[in-house]
GROMACS .gro file of N, CA and C in nm:
model
  420
    1MET      N    1  15.749   4.027  11.301
    1MET     CA    2  15.632   4.111  11.389
    1MET      C    3  15.604   4.077  11.473
    2SER      N    4  15.521   4.169  11.616
    2SER     CA    5  15.502   4.134  11.698
    2SER      C    6  15.351   4.010  11.701
    3GLU      N    7  15.387   3.951  11.825
    3GLU     CA    8  15.204   3.940  11.805
    3GLU      C    9  15.101   4.008  11.819
    4ASN      N   10  15.104   4.136  11.847
    4ASN     CA   11  14.970   4.223  11.814
    4ASN      C   12  14.961   4.262  11.690
    5SER      N   13  15.082   4.241  11.606
    5SER     CA   14  15.031   4.296  11.484
    5SER      C   15  14.969   4.224  11.413
    6GLN      N   16  15.033   4.057  11.450
    6GLN     CA   17  15.002   3.954  11.389
    6GLN      C   18  14.853   3.949  11.429
    7VAL      N   19  14.815   4.015  11.535
    7VAL     CA   20  14.646   3.945  11.574
    7VAL      C   21  14.571   4.077  11.463
    8THR      N   22  14.688   4.180  11.485
    8THR     CA   23  14.545   4.283  11.394
    8THR      C   24  14.532   4.221  11.255
    9ALA      N   25  14.636   4.199  11.198
    9ALA     CA   26  14.648   4.136  11.061
    9ALA      C   27  14.540   4.045  11.034
   10ILE      N   28  14.546   3.916  11.130
   10ILE     CA   29  14.407   3.840  11.127
   10ILE      C   30  14.303   3.902  11.111
   11LEU      N   31  14.271   3.974  11.250
   11LEU     CA   32  14.162   4.038  11.291
   11LEU      C   33  14.114   4.134  11.125
   12GLU      N   34  14.180   4.221  11.052
   12GLU     CA   35  14.163   4.251  10.994
   12GLU      C   36  14.126   4.206  10.851
   13HIS      N   37  14.145   4.062  10.822
   13HIS     CA   38  14.142   3.962  10.740
   13HIS      C   39  13.988   3.948  10.749
   14ILE      N   40  13.982   3.882  10.915
   14ILE     CA   41  13.830   3.867  10.952
   14ILE      C   42  13.702   3.952  10.927
   15GLU      N   43  13.770   4.063  10.955
   15GLU     CA   44  13.647   4.187  10.865
   15GLU      C   45  13.626   4.199  10.752
   16ALA      N   46  13.764   4.196  10.674
   16ALA     CA   47  13.730   4.174  10.551
   16ALA      C   48  13.682   4.101  10.424
   17ARG      N   49  13.663   3.942  10.517
   17ARG     CA   50  13.588   3.842  10.525
   17ARG      C   51  13.444   3.854  10.522
   18GLU      N   52  13.388   3.964  10.670
   18GLU     CA   53  13.275   3.912  10.701
   18GLU      C   54  13.178   4.044  10.557
   19ARG      N   55  13.301   4.123  10.593
   19ARG     CA   56  13.208   4.216  10.499
   19ARG      C   57  13.202   4.172  10.283
   20GLU      N   58  13.263   4.095  10.247
   20GLU     CA   59  13.242   4.008  10.154
   20GLU      C   60  13.154   3.876  10.151
   21LEU      N   61  13.120   3.806  10.317
   21LEU     CA   62  13.037   3.761  10.352
   21LEU      C   63  12.934   3.840  10.291
   22ALA      N   64  12.920   3.949  10.401
   22ALA     CA   65  12.765   4.012  10.411
   22ALA      C   66  12.721   4.027  10.260
   23CYS      N   67  12.837   4.137  10.189
   23CYS     CA   68  12.769   4.124  10.029
   23CYS      C   69  12.736   4.019   9.965
   24GLN      N   70  12.820   3.924   9.969
   24GLN     CA   71  12.703   3.815   9.911
   24GLN      C   72  12.593   3.716   9.971
   25ALA      N   73  12.565   3.809  10.057
   25ALA     CA   74  12.454   3.708  10.146
   25ALA      C   75  12.353   3.820  10.067
   26VAL      N   76  12.354   3.951  10.067
   26VAL     CA   77  12.281   4.063   9.978
   26VAL      C   78  12.262   3.983   9.880
   27GLN      N   79  12.336   3.985   9.812
   27GLN     CA   80  12.311   3.966   9.685
   27GLN      C   81  12.229   3.808   9.646
   28PHE      N   82  12.289   3.671   9.741
   28PHE     CA   83  12.166   3.598   9.784
   28PHE      C   84  12.062   3.621   9.753
   29ARG      N   85  12.002   3.715   9.863
   29ARG     CA   86  11.889   3.748   9.906
   29ARG      C   87  11.757   3.784   9.822
   30ALA      N   88  11.866   3.856   9.741
   30ALA     CA   89  11.839   3.960   9.604
   30ALA      C   90  11.755   3.845   9.490
   31ARG      N   91  11.891   3.760   9.507
   31ARG     CA   92  11.799   3.667   9.381
   31ARG      C   93  11.668   3.559   9.486
   32ILE      N   94  11.753   3.516   9.517
   32ILE     CA   95  11.660   3.449   9.626
   32ILE      C   96  11.482   3.509   9.629
   33GLU      N   97  11.417   3.616   9.634
   33GLU     CA   98  11.330   3.706   9.636
   33GLU      C   99  11.319   3.671   9.451
   34GLU      N  100  11.385   3.704   9.371
   34GLU     CA  101  11.360   3.744   9.228
   34GLU      C  102  11.286   3.627   9.206
   35LEU      N  103  11.351   3.463   9.217
   35LEU     CA  104  11.366   3.306   9.213
   35LEU      C  105  11.226   3.345   9.307
   36THR      N  106  11.210   3.346   9.471
   36THR     CA  107  11.053   3.329   9.445
   36THR      C  108  10.948   3.405   9.394
   37ARG      N  109  10.987   3.533   9.292
   37ARG     CA  110  10.834   3.598   9.235
   37ARG      C  111  10.844   3.470   9.084
   38GLN      N  112  10.921   3.500   9.071
   38GLN     CA  113  10.927   3.330   8.976
   38GLN      C  114  10.877   3.221   8.939
   39LEU      N  115  10.937   3.152   9.096
   39LEU     CA  116  10.828   3.052   9.163
   39LEU      C  117  10.686   3.067   9.110
   40ARG      N  118  10.613   3.182   9.210
   40ARG     CA  119  10.503   3.230   9.270
   40ARG      C  120  10.431   3.247   9.087
   41GLU      N  121  10.531   3.343   8.964
   41GLU     CA  122  10.436   3.321   8.861
   41GLU      C  123  10.393   3.172   8.862
   42ALA      N  124  10.502   3.132   8.767
   42ALA     CA  125  10.508   2.966   8.744
   42ALA      C  126  10.393   2.933   8.723
   43ASP      N  127  10.383   2.904   8.925
   43ASP     CA  128  10.271   2.838   8.959
   43ASP      C  129  10.170   2.887   8.941
   44ALA      N  130  10.159   3.036   8.929
   44ALA     CA  131  10.027   3.102   8.930
   44ALA      C  132   9.971   3.047   8.763
   45GLU      N  133  10.068   3.036   8.661
   45GLU     CA  134  10.045   3.045   8.562
   45GLU      C  135   9.986   2.889   8.519
   46ASN      N  136  10.062   2.768   8.638
   46ASN     CA  137  10.037   2.673   8.580
   46ASN      C  138   9.897   2.596   8.627
   47GLU      N  139   9.809   2.677   8.701
   47GLU     CA  140   9.702   2.653   8.868
   47GLU      C  141   9.616   2.698   8.694
   48ASN      N  142   9.673   2.809   8.667
   48ASN     CA  143   9.551   2.847   8.498
   48ASN      C  144   9.532   2.762   8.380
   49LEU      N  145   9.633   2.741   8.398
   49LEU     CA  146   9.628   2.579   8.289
   49LEU      C  147   9.560   2.475   8.348
   50ARG      N  148   9.593   2.485   8.454
   50ARG     CA  149   9.503   2.336   8.500
   50ARG      C  150   9.312   2.414   8.510
   51ILE      N  151   9.272   2.478   8.551
   51ILE     CA  152   9.168   2.544   8.531
   51ILE      C  153   9.116   2.544   8.401
   52THR      N  154   9.228   2.550   8.342
   52THR     CA  155   9.145   2.600   8.150
   52THR      C  156   9.156   2.430   8.115
   53ARG      N  157   9.214   2.335   8.146
   53ARG     CA  158   9.251   2.212   8.074
   53ARG      C  159   9.088   2.157   8.177
   54LYS      N  160   9.065   2.184   8.297
   54LYS     CA  161   8.958   2.083   8.385
   54LYS      C  162   8.834   2.174   8.293
   55THR      N  163   8.846   2.286   8.260
   55THR     CA  164   8.655   2.375   8.215
   55THR      C  165   8.659   2.260   8.082
   56LEU      N  166   8.806   2.281   7.993
   56LEU     CA  167   8.771   2.239   7.868
   56LEU      C  168   8.716   2.106   7.827
   57LEU      N  169   8.740   1.988   7.925
   57LEU     CA  170   8.730   1.855   7.990
   57LEU      C  171   8.543   1.855   8.016
   58ALA      N  172   8.567   1.914   8.119
   58ALA     CA  173   8.361   1.951   8.144
   58ALA      C  174   8.289   1.990   8.070
   59LEU      N  175   8.344   2.044   7.942
   59LEU     CA  176   8.223   2.091   7.858
   59LEU      C  177   8.195   1.969   7.750
   60PRO      N  178   8.115   1.996   7.711
   60PRO     CA  179   8.034   1.836   7.631
   60PRO      C  180   8.095   1.887   7.526
   61MET      N  181   8.141   1.779   7.491
   61MET     CA  182   8.197   1.760   7.306
   61MET      C  183   8.118   1.706   7.213
   62PRO      N  184   8.107   1.886   7.066
   62PRO     CA  185   7.963   1.911   7.005
   62PRO      C  186   7.999   1.808   6.909
   63SER      N  187   7.862   1.780   6.823
   63SER     CA  188   7.872   1.697   6.793
   63SER      C  189   7.871   1.689   6.626
   64PRO      N  190   8.005   1.630   6.571
   64PRO     CA  191   8.042   1.698   6.436
   64PRO      C  192   7.977   1.728   6.317
   65ALA      N  193   7.958   1.787   6.269
   65ALA     CA  194   7.906   1.913   6.185
   65ALA      C  195   7.821   1.797   6.085
   66ALA      N  196   7.697   1.794   6.080
   66ALA     CA  197   7.599   1.671   5.965
   66ALA      C  198   7.676   1.784   5.833
   67GLU      N  199   7.714   1.680   5.696
   67GLU     CA  200   7.689   1.740   5.570
   67GLU      C  201   7.544   1.860   5.569
   68PRO      N  202   7.568   1.964   5.494
   68PRO     CA  203   7.430   2.014   5.491
   68PRO      C  204   7.343   1.950   5.407
   69GLU      N  205   7.211   1.962   5.390
   69GLU     CA  206   7.152   1.879   5.288
   69GLU      C  207   7.133   1.893   5.166
   70ARG      N  208   7.165   1.822   5.109
   70ARG     CA  209   7.166   1.871   4.924
   70ARG      C  210   7.027   1.861   4.889
   71PRO      N  211   6.933   1.985   4.838
   71PRO     CA  212   6.826   1.962   4.774
   71PRO      C  213   6.846   1.830   4.651
   72ASP      N  214   6.699   1.747   4.627
   72ASP     CA  215   6.694   1.677   4.529
   72ASP      C  216   6.637   1.734   4.423
   73VAL      N  217   6.746   1.710   4.258
   73VAL     CA  218   6.729   1.745   4.196
   73VAL      C  219   6.699   1.663   4.144
   74PRO      N  220   6.522   1.694   4.048
   74PRO     CA  221   6.458   1.647   3.976
   74PRO      C  222   6.535   1.567   3.841
   75ASP      N  223   6.449   1.405   3.851
   75ASP     CA  224   6.528   1.311   3.761
   75ASP      C  225   6.523   1.358   3.604
   76HIS      N  226   6.398   1.458   3.556
   76HIS     CA  227   6.449   1.436   3.419
   76HIS      C  228   6.547   1.522   3.403
   77PRO      N  229   6.580   1.501   3.208
   77PRO     CA  230   6.711   1.509   3.203
   77PRO      C  231   6.740   1.650   3.163
   78ALA      N  232   6.656   1.711   3.162
   78ALA     CA  233   6.634   1.863   3.117
   78ALA      C  234   6.647   1.934   3.233
   79TYR      N  235   6.621   1.880   3.396
   79TYR     CA  236   6.689   1.998   3.489
   79TYR      C  237   6.816   1.973   3.489
   80GLN      N  238   6.853   1.870   3.458
   80GLN     CA  239   7.050   1.830   3.444
   80GLN      C  240   7.089   1.943   3.381
   81GLN      N  241   7.052   1.950   3.202
   81GLN     CA  242   7.068   2.011   3.144
   81GLN      C  243   7.033   2.193   3.149
   82ILE      N  244   6.978   2.171   3.194
   82ILE     CA  245   6.960   2.361   3.289
   82ILE      C  246   7.074   2.407   3.396
   83LEU      N  247   7.069   2.288   3.444
   83LEU     CA  248   7.213   2.273   3.520
   83LEU      C  249   7.373   2.321   3.501
   84THR      N  250   7.373   2.235   3.439
   84THR     CA  251   7.487   2.234   3.283
   84THR      C  252   7.529   2.356   3.304
   85ALA      N  253   7.431   2.410   3.220
   85ALA     CA  254   7.417   2.570   3.082
   85ALA      C  255   7.456   2.623   3.170
   86LEU      N  256   7.395   2.661   3.308
   86LEU     CA  257   7.382   2.766   3.423
   86LEU      C  258   7.574   2.763   3.452
   87THR      N  259   7.606   2.653   3.477
   87THR     CA  260   7.695   2.601   3.529
   87THR      C  261   7.827   2.656   3.426
   88ASP      N  262   7.792   2.579   3.279
   88ASP     CA  263   7.914   2.661   3.220
   88ASP      C  264   7.934   2.745   3.163
   89ALA      N  265   7.805   2.871   3.185
   89ALA     CA  266   7.797   3.015   3.136
   89ALA      C  267   7.884   3.076   3.278
   90GLY      N  268   7.828   3.039   3.381
   90GLY     CA  269   7.886   3.085   3.487
   90GLY      C  270   7.874   3.237   3.546
   91ARG      N  271   7.752   3.237   3.510
   91ARG     CA  272   7.677   3.392   3.510
   91ARG      C  273   7.515   3.362   3.531
   92PRO      N  274   7.446   3.451   3.550
   92PRO     CA  275   7.320   3.438   3.605
   92PRO      C  276   7.241   3.445   3.442
   93MET      N  277   7.127   3.351   3.384
   93MET     CA  278   7.085   3.351   3.315
   93MET      C  279   6.916   3.410   3.302
   94ARG      N  280   6.907   3.418   3.205
   94ARG     CA  281   6.710   3.470   3.177
   94ARG      C  282   6.624   3.309   3.108
   95ALA      N  283   6.565   3.289   3.100
   95ALA     CA  284   6.475   3.167   3.085
   95ALA      C  285   6.516   3.185   2.910
   96ARG      N  286   6.478   3.286   2.836
   96ARG     CA  287   6.532   3.295   2.703
   96ARG      C  288   6.704   3.274   2.679
   97ASP      N  289   6.745   3.320   2.762
   97ASP     CA  290   6.901   3.346   2.750
   97ASP      C  291   6.961   3.107   2.762
   98LEU      N  292   6.851   3.063   2.855
   98LEU     CA  293   6.850   2.919   2.860
   98LEU      C  294   6.817   2.807   2.742
   99CYS      N  295   6.739   2.883   2.656
   99CYS     CA  296   6.686   2.846   2.538
   99CYS      C  297   6.756   2.860   2.439
  100GLN      N  298   6.792   2.960   2.432
  100GLN     CA  299   6.957   2.977   2.336
  100GLN      C  300   7.054   2.883   2.349
  101ALA      N  301   7.058   2.833   2.489
  101ALA     CA  302   7.217   2.806   2.548
  101ALA      C  303   7.166   2.580   2.498
  102LEU      N  304   7.073   2.567   2.557
  102LEU     CA  305   7.030   2.423   2.507
  102LEU      C  306   6.998   2.478   2.379
  103ASP      N  307   6.976   2.512   2.269
  103ASP     CA  308   6.956   2.542   2.121
  103ASP      C  309   6.756   2.473   2.097
  104LEU      N  310   6.710   2.530   2.189
  104LEU     CA  311   6.523   2.509   2.159
  104LEU      C  312   6.512   2.633   2.158
  105PRO      N  313   6.413   2.673   2.014
  105PRO     CA  314   6.329   2.778   1.963
  105PRO      C  315   6.297   2.855   2.062
  106ILE      N  316   6.321   2.995   1.983
  106ILE     CA  317   6.279   3.049   2.102
  106ILE      C  318   6.182   3.115   2.112
  107LEU      N  319   6.050   3.034   2.108
  107LEU     CA  320   5.910   3.013   2.102
  107LEU      C  321   5.862   2.992   2.251
  108PRO      N  322   5.717   3.106   2.237
  108PRO     CA  323   5.668   3.110   2.448
  108PRO      C  324   5.705   2.969   2.478
  109GLU      N  325   5.621   2.857   2.440
  109GLU     CA  326   5.586   2.677   2.506
  109GLU      C  327   5.720   2.669   2.535
  110ASN      N  328   5.872   2.708   2.496
  110ASN     CA  329   5.966   2.638   2.518
  110ASN      C  330   6.059   2.752   2.602
  111THR      N  331   6.028   2.907   2.599
  111THR     CA  332   6.028   2.995   2.745
  111THR      C  333   5.994   2.953   2.863
  112GLU      N  334   5.869   2.980   2.854
  112GLU     CA  335   5.749   2.900   2.941
  112GLU      C  336   5.816   2.782   3.055
  113GLY      N  337   5.798   2.725   2.949
  113GLY     CA  338   5.863   2.555   3.009
  113GLY      C  339   6.016   2.609   3.105
  114ILE      N  340   6.088   2.641   3.033
  114ILE     CA  341   6.263   2.628   3.076
  114ILE      C  342   6.227   2.730   3.268
  115ARG      N  343   6.092   2.872   3.227
  115ARG     CA  344   6.081   2.930   3.327
  115ARG      C  345   6.016   2.836   3.451
  116SER      N  346   5.924   2.799   3.392
  116SER     CA  347   5.849   2.693   3.526
  116SER      C  348   6.022   2.617   3.576
  117LYS      N  349   6.050   2.521   3.496
  117LYS     CA  350   6.153   2.451   3.546
  117LYS      C  351   6.225   2.541   3.689
  118LEU      N  352   6.300   2.640   3.632
  118LEU     CA  353   6.394   2.710   3.698
  118LEU      C  354   6.304   2.765   3.844
  119LYS      N  355   6.176   2.819   3.811
  119LYS     CA  356   6.098   2.851   3.985
  119LYS      C  357   6.111   2.694   4.063
  120ARG      N  358   6.108   2.620   3.990
  120ARG     CA  359   6.086   2.519   4.061
  120ARG      C  360   6.215   2.459   4.146
  121LEU      N  361   6.340   2.482   4.069
  121LEU     CA  362   6.484   2.469   4.124
  121LEU      C  363   6.496   2.549   4.201
  122VAL      N  364   6.397   2.728   4.167
  122VAL     CA  365   6.427   2.797   4.307
  122VAL      C  366   6.343   2.721   4.398
  123SER      N  367   6.259   2.648   4.433
  123SER     CA  368   6.188   2.684   4.532
  123SER      C  369   6.240   2.515   4.595
  124ARG      N  370   6.347   2.461   4.575
  124ARG     CA  371   6.390   2.341   4.587
  124ARG      C  372   6.511   2.364   4.678
  125GLY      N  373   6.546   2.473   4.689
  125GLY     CA  374   6.707   2.578   4.663
  125GLY      C  375   6.811   2.493   4.602
  126ILE      N  376   6.772   2.506   4.451
  126ILE     CA  377   6.914   2.412   4.416
  126ILE      C  378   6.980   2.556   4.292
  127LEU      N  379   6.858   2.672   4.297
  127LEU     CA  380   6.894   2.813   4.254
  127LEU      C  381   6.874   2.922   4.295
  128ILE      N  382   6.892   3.040   4.279
  128ILE     CA  383   6.832   3.133   4.332
  128ILE      C  384   6.863   3.231   4.178
  129GLU      N  385   6.710   3.350   4.266
  129GLU     CA  386   6.698   3.459   4.155
  129GLU      C  387   6.701   3.546   4.229
  130PRO      N  388   6.790   3.639   4.124
  130PRO     CA  389   6.894   3.761   4.216
  130PRO      C  390   6.783   3.883   4.175
  131GLU      N  391   6.717   3.828   4.110
  131GLU     CA  392   6.637   3.966   4.014
  131GLU      C  393   6.494   3.859   3.971
  132PRO      N  394   6.375   3.886   3.960
  132PRO     CA  395   6.296   3.905   3.903
  132PRO      C  396   6.339   3.810   3.728
  133GLY      N  397   6.286   3.675   3.716
  133GLY     CA  398   6.343   3.645   3.569
  133GLY      C  399   6.491   3.582   3.587
  134LEU      N  400   6.578   3.673   3.620
  134LEU     CA  401   6.671   3.577   3.593
  134LEU      C  402   6.807   3.486   3.709
  135PHE      N  403   6.854   3.366   3.689
  135PHE     CA  404   6.803   3.229   3.709
  135PHE      C  405   7.014   3.227   3.789
  136ALA      N  406   7.037   3.194   3.859
  136ALA     CA  407   7.159   3.175   3.927
  136ALA      C  408   7.125   3.049   4.021
  137ARG      N  409   7.350   2.973   3.991
  137ARG     CA  410   7.385   2.899   4.085
  137ARG      C  411   7.394   2.987   4.202
  138PRO      N  412   7.359   2.871   4.345
  138PRO     CA  413   7.418   2.972   4.466
  138PRO      C  414   7.580   2.991   4.447
  139GLY      N  415   7.587   3.088   4.450
  139GLY     CA  416   7.763   3.183   4.451
  139GLY      C  417   7.778   3.164   4.324
  140ALA      N  418   7.698   3.237   4.243
  140ALA     CA  419   7.768   3.216   4.085
  140ALA      C  420   7.807   3.332   4.099
   0.00000   0.00000   0.00000
């Protein structure tokens, strides 16, 4: 082989290597652009999280929810018996039905006495009166 052909072979090898490196450089630049884009997105999300944390920490802490005030049930055992009968029935009842449930004679004085106690329990928020004369536990 002559010196000239050796130089030509070396030059061809150099050109091929330059093309390879140029192609690799294009691929590396594309990867760098993609990684740069992903880095910007990660930085933006990180900044959003930092701002969210700062905002949440700046908010006043909510006070613990106080237990709802329970209405006072009168001490007389008749009220306990009425509430127990309503709970056992699981449905709204009338004063007459409660007299029967409590084994009271169906007399006007008993019915009116039970009705007045039921009205008192309604006024204290212990019972509800979904329709006139019909009494129930809330949520029943």
